[in-house]
PDB file of C-alpha atoms in Angstrom:
ATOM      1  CA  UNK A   7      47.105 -63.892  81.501  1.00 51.00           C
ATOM      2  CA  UNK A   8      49.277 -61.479  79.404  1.00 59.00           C
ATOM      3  CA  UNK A   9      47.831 -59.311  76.858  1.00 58.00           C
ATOM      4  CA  UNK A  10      48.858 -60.811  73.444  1.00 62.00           C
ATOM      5  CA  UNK A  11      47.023 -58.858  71.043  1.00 61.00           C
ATOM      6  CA  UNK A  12      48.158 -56.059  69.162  1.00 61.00           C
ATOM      7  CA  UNK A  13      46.547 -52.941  70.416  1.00 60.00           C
ATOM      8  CA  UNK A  14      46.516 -49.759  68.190  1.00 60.00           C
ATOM      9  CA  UNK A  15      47.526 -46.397  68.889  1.00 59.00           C
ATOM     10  CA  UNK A  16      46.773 -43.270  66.979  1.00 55.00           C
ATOM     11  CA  UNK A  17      47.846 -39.803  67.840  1.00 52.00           C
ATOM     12  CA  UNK A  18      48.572 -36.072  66.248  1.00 52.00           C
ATOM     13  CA  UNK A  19      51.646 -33.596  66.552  1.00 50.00           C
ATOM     14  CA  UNK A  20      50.198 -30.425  68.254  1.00 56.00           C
ATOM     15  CA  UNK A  21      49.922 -27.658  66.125  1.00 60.00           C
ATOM     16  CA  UNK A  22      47.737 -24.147  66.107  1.00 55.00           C
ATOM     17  CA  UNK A  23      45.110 -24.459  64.030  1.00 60.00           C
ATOM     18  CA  UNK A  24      41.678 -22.239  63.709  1.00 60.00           C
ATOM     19  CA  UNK A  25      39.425 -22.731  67.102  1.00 60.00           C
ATOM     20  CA  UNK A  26      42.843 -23.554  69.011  1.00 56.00           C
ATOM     21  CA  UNK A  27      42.477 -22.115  72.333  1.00 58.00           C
ATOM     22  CA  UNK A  28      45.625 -21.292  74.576  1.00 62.00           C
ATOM     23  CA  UNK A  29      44.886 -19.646  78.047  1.00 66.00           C
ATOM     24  CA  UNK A  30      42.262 -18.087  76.726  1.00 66.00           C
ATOM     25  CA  UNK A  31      43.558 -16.752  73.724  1.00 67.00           C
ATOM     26  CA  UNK A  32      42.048 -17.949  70.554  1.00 66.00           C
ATOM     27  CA  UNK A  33      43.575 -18.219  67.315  1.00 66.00           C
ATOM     28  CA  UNK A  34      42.114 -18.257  64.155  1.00 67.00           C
ATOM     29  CA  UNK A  35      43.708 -18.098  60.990  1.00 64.00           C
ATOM     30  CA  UNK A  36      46.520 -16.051  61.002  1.00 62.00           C
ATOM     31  CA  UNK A  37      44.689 -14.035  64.439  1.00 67.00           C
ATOM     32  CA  UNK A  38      45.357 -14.828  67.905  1.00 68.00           C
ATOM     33  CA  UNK A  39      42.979 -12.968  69.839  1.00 69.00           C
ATOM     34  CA  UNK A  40      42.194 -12.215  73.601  1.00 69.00           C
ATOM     35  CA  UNK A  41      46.125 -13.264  74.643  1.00 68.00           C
ATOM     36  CA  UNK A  42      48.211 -12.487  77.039  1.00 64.00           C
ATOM     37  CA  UNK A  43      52.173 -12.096  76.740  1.00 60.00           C
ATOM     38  CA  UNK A  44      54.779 -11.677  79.347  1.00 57.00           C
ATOM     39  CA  UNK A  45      58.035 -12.262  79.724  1.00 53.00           C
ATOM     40  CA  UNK A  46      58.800 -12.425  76.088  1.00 54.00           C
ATOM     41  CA  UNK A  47      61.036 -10.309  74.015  1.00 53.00           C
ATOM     42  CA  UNK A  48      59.446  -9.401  70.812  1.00 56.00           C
ATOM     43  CA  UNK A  49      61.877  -8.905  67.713  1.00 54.00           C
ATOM     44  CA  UNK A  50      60.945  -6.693  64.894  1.00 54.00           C
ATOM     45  CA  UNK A  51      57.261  -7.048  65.344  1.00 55.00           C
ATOM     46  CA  UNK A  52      54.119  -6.104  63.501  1.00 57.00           C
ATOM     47  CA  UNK A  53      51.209  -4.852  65.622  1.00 60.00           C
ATOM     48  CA  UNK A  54      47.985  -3.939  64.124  1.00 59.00           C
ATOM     49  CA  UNK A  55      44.308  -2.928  65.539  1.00 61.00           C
ATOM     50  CA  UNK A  56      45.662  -3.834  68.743  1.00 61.00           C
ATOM     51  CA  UNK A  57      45.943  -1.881  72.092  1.00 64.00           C
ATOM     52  CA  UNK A  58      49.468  -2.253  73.879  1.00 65.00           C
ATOM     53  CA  UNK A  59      50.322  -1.298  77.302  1.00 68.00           C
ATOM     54  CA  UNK A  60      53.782  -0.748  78.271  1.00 67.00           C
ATOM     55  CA  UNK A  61      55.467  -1.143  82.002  1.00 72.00           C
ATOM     56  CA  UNK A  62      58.844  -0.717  79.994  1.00 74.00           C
ATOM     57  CA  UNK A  63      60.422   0.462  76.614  1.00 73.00           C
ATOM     58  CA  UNK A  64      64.028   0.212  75.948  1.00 82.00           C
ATOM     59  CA  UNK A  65      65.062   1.781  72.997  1.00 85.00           C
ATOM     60  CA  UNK A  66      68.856   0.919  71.214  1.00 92.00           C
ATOM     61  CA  UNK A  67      71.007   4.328  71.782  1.00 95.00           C
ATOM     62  CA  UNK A  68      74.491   5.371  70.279  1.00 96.00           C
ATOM     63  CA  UNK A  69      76.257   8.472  70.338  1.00 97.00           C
ATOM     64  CA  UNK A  70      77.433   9.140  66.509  1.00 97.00           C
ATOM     65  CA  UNK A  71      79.758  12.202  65.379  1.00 97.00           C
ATOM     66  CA  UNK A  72      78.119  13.897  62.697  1.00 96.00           C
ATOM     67  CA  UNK A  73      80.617  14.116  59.931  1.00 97.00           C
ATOM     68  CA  UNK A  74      81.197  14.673  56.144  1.00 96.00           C
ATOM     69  CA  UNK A  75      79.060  18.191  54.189  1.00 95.00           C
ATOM     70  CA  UNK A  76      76.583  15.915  51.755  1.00 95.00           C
ATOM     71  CA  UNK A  77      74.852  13.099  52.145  1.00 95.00           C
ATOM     72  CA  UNK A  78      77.409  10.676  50.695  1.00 96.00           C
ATOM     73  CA  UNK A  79      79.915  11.443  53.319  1.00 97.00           C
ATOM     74  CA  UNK A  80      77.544  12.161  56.326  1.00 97.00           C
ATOM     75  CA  UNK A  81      77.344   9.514  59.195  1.00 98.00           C
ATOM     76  CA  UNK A  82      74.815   6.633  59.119  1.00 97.00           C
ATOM     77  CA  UNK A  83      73.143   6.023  62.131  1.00 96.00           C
ATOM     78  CA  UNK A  84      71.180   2.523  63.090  1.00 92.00           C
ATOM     79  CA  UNK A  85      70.207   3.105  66.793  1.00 95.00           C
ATOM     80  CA  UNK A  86      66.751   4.050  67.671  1.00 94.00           C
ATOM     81  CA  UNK A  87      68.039   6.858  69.938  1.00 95.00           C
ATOM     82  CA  UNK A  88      70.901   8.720  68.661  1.00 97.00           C
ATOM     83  CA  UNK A  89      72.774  11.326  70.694  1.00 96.00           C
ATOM     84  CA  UNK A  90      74.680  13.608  67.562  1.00 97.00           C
ATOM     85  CA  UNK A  91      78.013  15.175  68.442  1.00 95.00           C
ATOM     86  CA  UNK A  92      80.166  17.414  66.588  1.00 94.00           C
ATOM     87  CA  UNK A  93      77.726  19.457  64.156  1.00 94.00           C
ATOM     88  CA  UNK A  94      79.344  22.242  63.004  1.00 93.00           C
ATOM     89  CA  UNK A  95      76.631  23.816  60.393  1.00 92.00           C
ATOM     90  CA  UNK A  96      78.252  21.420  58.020  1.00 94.00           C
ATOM     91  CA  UNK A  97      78.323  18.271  59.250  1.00 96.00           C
ATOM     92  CA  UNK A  98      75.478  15.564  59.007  1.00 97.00           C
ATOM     93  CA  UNK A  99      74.316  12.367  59.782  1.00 98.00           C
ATOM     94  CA  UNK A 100      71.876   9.526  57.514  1.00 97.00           C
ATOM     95  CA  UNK A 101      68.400   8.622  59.433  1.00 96.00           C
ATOM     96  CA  UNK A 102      68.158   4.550  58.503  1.00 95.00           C
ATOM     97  CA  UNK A 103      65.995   3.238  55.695  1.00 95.00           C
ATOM     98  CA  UNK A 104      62.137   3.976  56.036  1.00 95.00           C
ATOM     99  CA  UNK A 105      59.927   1.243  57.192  1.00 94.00           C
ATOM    100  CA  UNK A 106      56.066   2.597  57.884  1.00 94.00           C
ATOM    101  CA  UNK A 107      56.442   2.753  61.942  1.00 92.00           C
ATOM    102  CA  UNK A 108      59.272   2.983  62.478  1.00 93.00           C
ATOM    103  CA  UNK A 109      60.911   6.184  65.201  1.00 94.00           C
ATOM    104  CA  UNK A 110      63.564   7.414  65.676  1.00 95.00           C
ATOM    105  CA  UNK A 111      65.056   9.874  67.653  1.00 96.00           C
ATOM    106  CA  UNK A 112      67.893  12.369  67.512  1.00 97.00           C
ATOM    107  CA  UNK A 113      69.339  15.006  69.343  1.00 96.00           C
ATOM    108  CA  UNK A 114      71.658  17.339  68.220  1.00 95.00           C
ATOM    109  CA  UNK A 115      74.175  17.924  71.513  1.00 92.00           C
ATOM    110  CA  UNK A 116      76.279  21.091  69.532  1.00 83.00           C
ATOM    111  CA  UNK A 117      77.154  23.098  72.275  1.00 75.00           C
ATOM    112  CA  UNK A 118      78.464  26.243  69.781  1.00 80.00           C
ATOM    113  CA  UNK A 119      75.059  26.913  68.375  1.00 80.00           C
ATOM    114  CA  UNK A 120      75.553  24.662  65.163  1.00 92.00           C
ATOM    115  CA  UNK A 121      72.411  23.408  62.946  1.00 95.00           C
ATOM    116  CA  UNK A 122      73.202  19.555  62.065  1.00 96.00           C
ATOM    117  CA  UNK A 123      71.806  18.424  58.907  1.00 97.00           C
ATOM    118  CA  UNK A 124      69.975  15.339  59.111  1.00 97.00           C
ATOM    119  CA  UNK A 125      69.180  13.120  55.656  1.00 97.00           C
ATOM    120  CA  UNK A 126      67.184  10.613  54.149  1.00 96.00           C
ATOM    121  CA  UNK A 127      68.868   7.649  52.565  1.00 95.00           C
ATOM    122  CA  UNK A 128      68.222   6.913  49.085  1.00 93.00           C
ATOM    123  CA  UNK A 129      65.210   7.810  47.611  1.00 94.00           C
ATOM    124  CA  UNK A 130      63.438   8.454  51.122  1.00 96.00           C
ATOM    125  CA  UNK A 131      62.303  11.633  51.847  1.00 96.00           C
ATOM    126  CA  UNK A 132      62.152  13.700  55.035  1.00 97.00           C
ATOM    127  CA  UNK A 133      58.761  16.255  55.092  1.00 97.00           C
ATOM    128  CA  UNK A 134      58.209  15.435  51.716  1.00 95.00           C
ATOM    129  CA  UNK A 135      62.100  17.033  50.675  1.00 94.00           C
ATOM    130  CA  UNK A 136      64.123  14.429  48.565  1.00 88.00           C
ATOM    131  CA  UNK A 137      67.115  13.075  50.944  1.00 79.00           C
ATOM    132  CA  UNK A 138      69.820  15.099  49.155  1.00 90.00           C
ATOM    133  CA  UNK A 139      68.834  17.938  50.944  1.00 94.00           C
ATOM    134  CA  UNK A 140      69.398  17.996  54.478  1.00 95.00           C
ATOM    135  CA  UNK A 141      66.843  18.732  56.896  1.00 96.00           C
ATOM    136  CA  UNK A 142      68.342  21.293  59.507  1.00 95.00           C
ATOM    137  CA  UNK A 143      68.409  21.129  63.335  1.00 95.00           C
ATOM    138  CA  UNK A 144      69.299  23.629  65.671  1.00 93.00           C
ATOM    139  CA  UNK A 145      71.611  23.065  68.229  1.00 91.00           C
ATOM    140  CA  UNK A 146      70.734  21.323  71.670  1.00 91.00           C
ATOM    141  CA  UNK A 147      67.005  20.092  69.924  1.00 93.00           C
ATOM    142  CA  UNK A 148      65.749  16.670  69.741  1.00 95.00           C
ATOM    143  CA  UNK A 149      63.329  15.322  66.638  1.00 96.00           C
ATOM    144  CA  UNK A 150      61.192  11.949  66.244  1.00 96.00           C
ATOM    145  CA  UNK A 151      61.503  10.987  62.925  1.00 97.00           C
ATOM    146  CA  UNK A 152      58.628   8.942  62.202  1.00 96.00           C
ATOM    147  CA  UNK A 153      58.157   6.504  58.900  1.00 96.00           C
ATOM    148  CA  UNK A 154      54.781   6.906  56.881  1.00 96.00           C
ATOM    149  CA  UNK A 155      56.238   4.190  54.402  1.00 96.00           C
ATOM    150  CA  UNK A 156      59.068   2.977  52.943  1.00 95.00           C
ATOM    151  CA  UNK A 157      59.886   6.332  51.343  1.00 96.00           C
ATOM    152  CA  UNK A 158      58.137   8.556  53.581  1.00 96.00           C
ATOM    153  CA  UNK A 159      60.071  10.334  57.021  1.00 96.00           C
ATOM    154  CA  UNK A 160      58.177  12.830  58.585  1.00 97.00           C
ATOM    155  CA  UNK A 161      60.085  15.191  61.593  1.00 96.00           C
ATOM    156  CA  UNK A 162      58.508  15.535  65.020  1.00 95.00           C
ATOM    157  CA  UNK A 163      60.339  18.727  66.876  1.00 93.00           C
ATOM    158  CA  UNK A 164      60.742  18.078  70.555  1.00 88.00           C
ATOM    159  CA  UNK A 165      60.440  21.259  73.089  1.00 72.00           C
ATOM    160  CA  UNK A 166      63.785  21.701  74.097  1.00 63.00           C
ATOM    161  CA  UNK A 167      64.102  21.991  78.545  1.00 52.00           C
TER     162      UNK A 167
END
């Protein structure tokens, strides 16, 4: 005999909620905790009280010319690792906009012994010196720039091999 009464269904849309647990990780709130990530590329992330082991970093890279003698004419650079040709003592390139985290890394490759002058843009600051005045670098040294804040660079000298 066929079934000819109605029969009701009820059911929910999946979502992550507090006491969600996913391969062991648990979330709560706004937390995820005890989780596990691979093969995922993370995009402008924010990482806090949390320990991260690396097997890989890739970092963007560009090699900019260092141009211009202030700060308004001086090259902007965006890459993460930036390999500076053509200082001449009065040449200069712009380290990117301050966010608190954020590295970056330049080398000055002047093979005639030329400091390149390095600014902050706008208000931002590099070792606590307004970004109208340059911050020099000898030739064939590298510096981490690292961001305290949004206004805040502070340099990192690398030991030059």
């Amino acid at each position: 005999m066929p079934n000819t009464k109605p029969v009701g269904v009820a059911y929910s849309d999946p979502e992550l909620v507090a006491g969600t647990t996913i391969t062991g990780a648990a979330v709560s709130g706004g937390t995820i905790a005890n989780a596990t990530i691979s093969g995922a590329t993370i995009t402008s992330p924010t990482i806090t009280g949390a320990t991260v082991a690396l097997t890989s970093l890739n970092l963007d890279v560009a090699k900019p010319a260092a141009a211009g003698s202030t700060r308004a004419d001086a090259t902007a650079m965006t890459a993460s690792f930036n390999w500076v040709t053509a200082a001449d003592a009065t040449k200069g390139v712009i380290i990117p906009a301050p966010t608190a985290g954020r590295v970056i890394a330049v080398k000055n490759d002047d093979t005639a012994n030329a400091i390149l002058k390095v600014y902050a843009p706008g208000s931002a600051k590099i070792n606590g010196v307004a970004g109208s005045t340059a911050f020099s670098m000898a030739a064939k040294t590298a510096c981490f720039f690292v961001a305290y804040d949004t206004t805040d660079w502070f340099s990192i000298p690398l030991v030059a091999s």
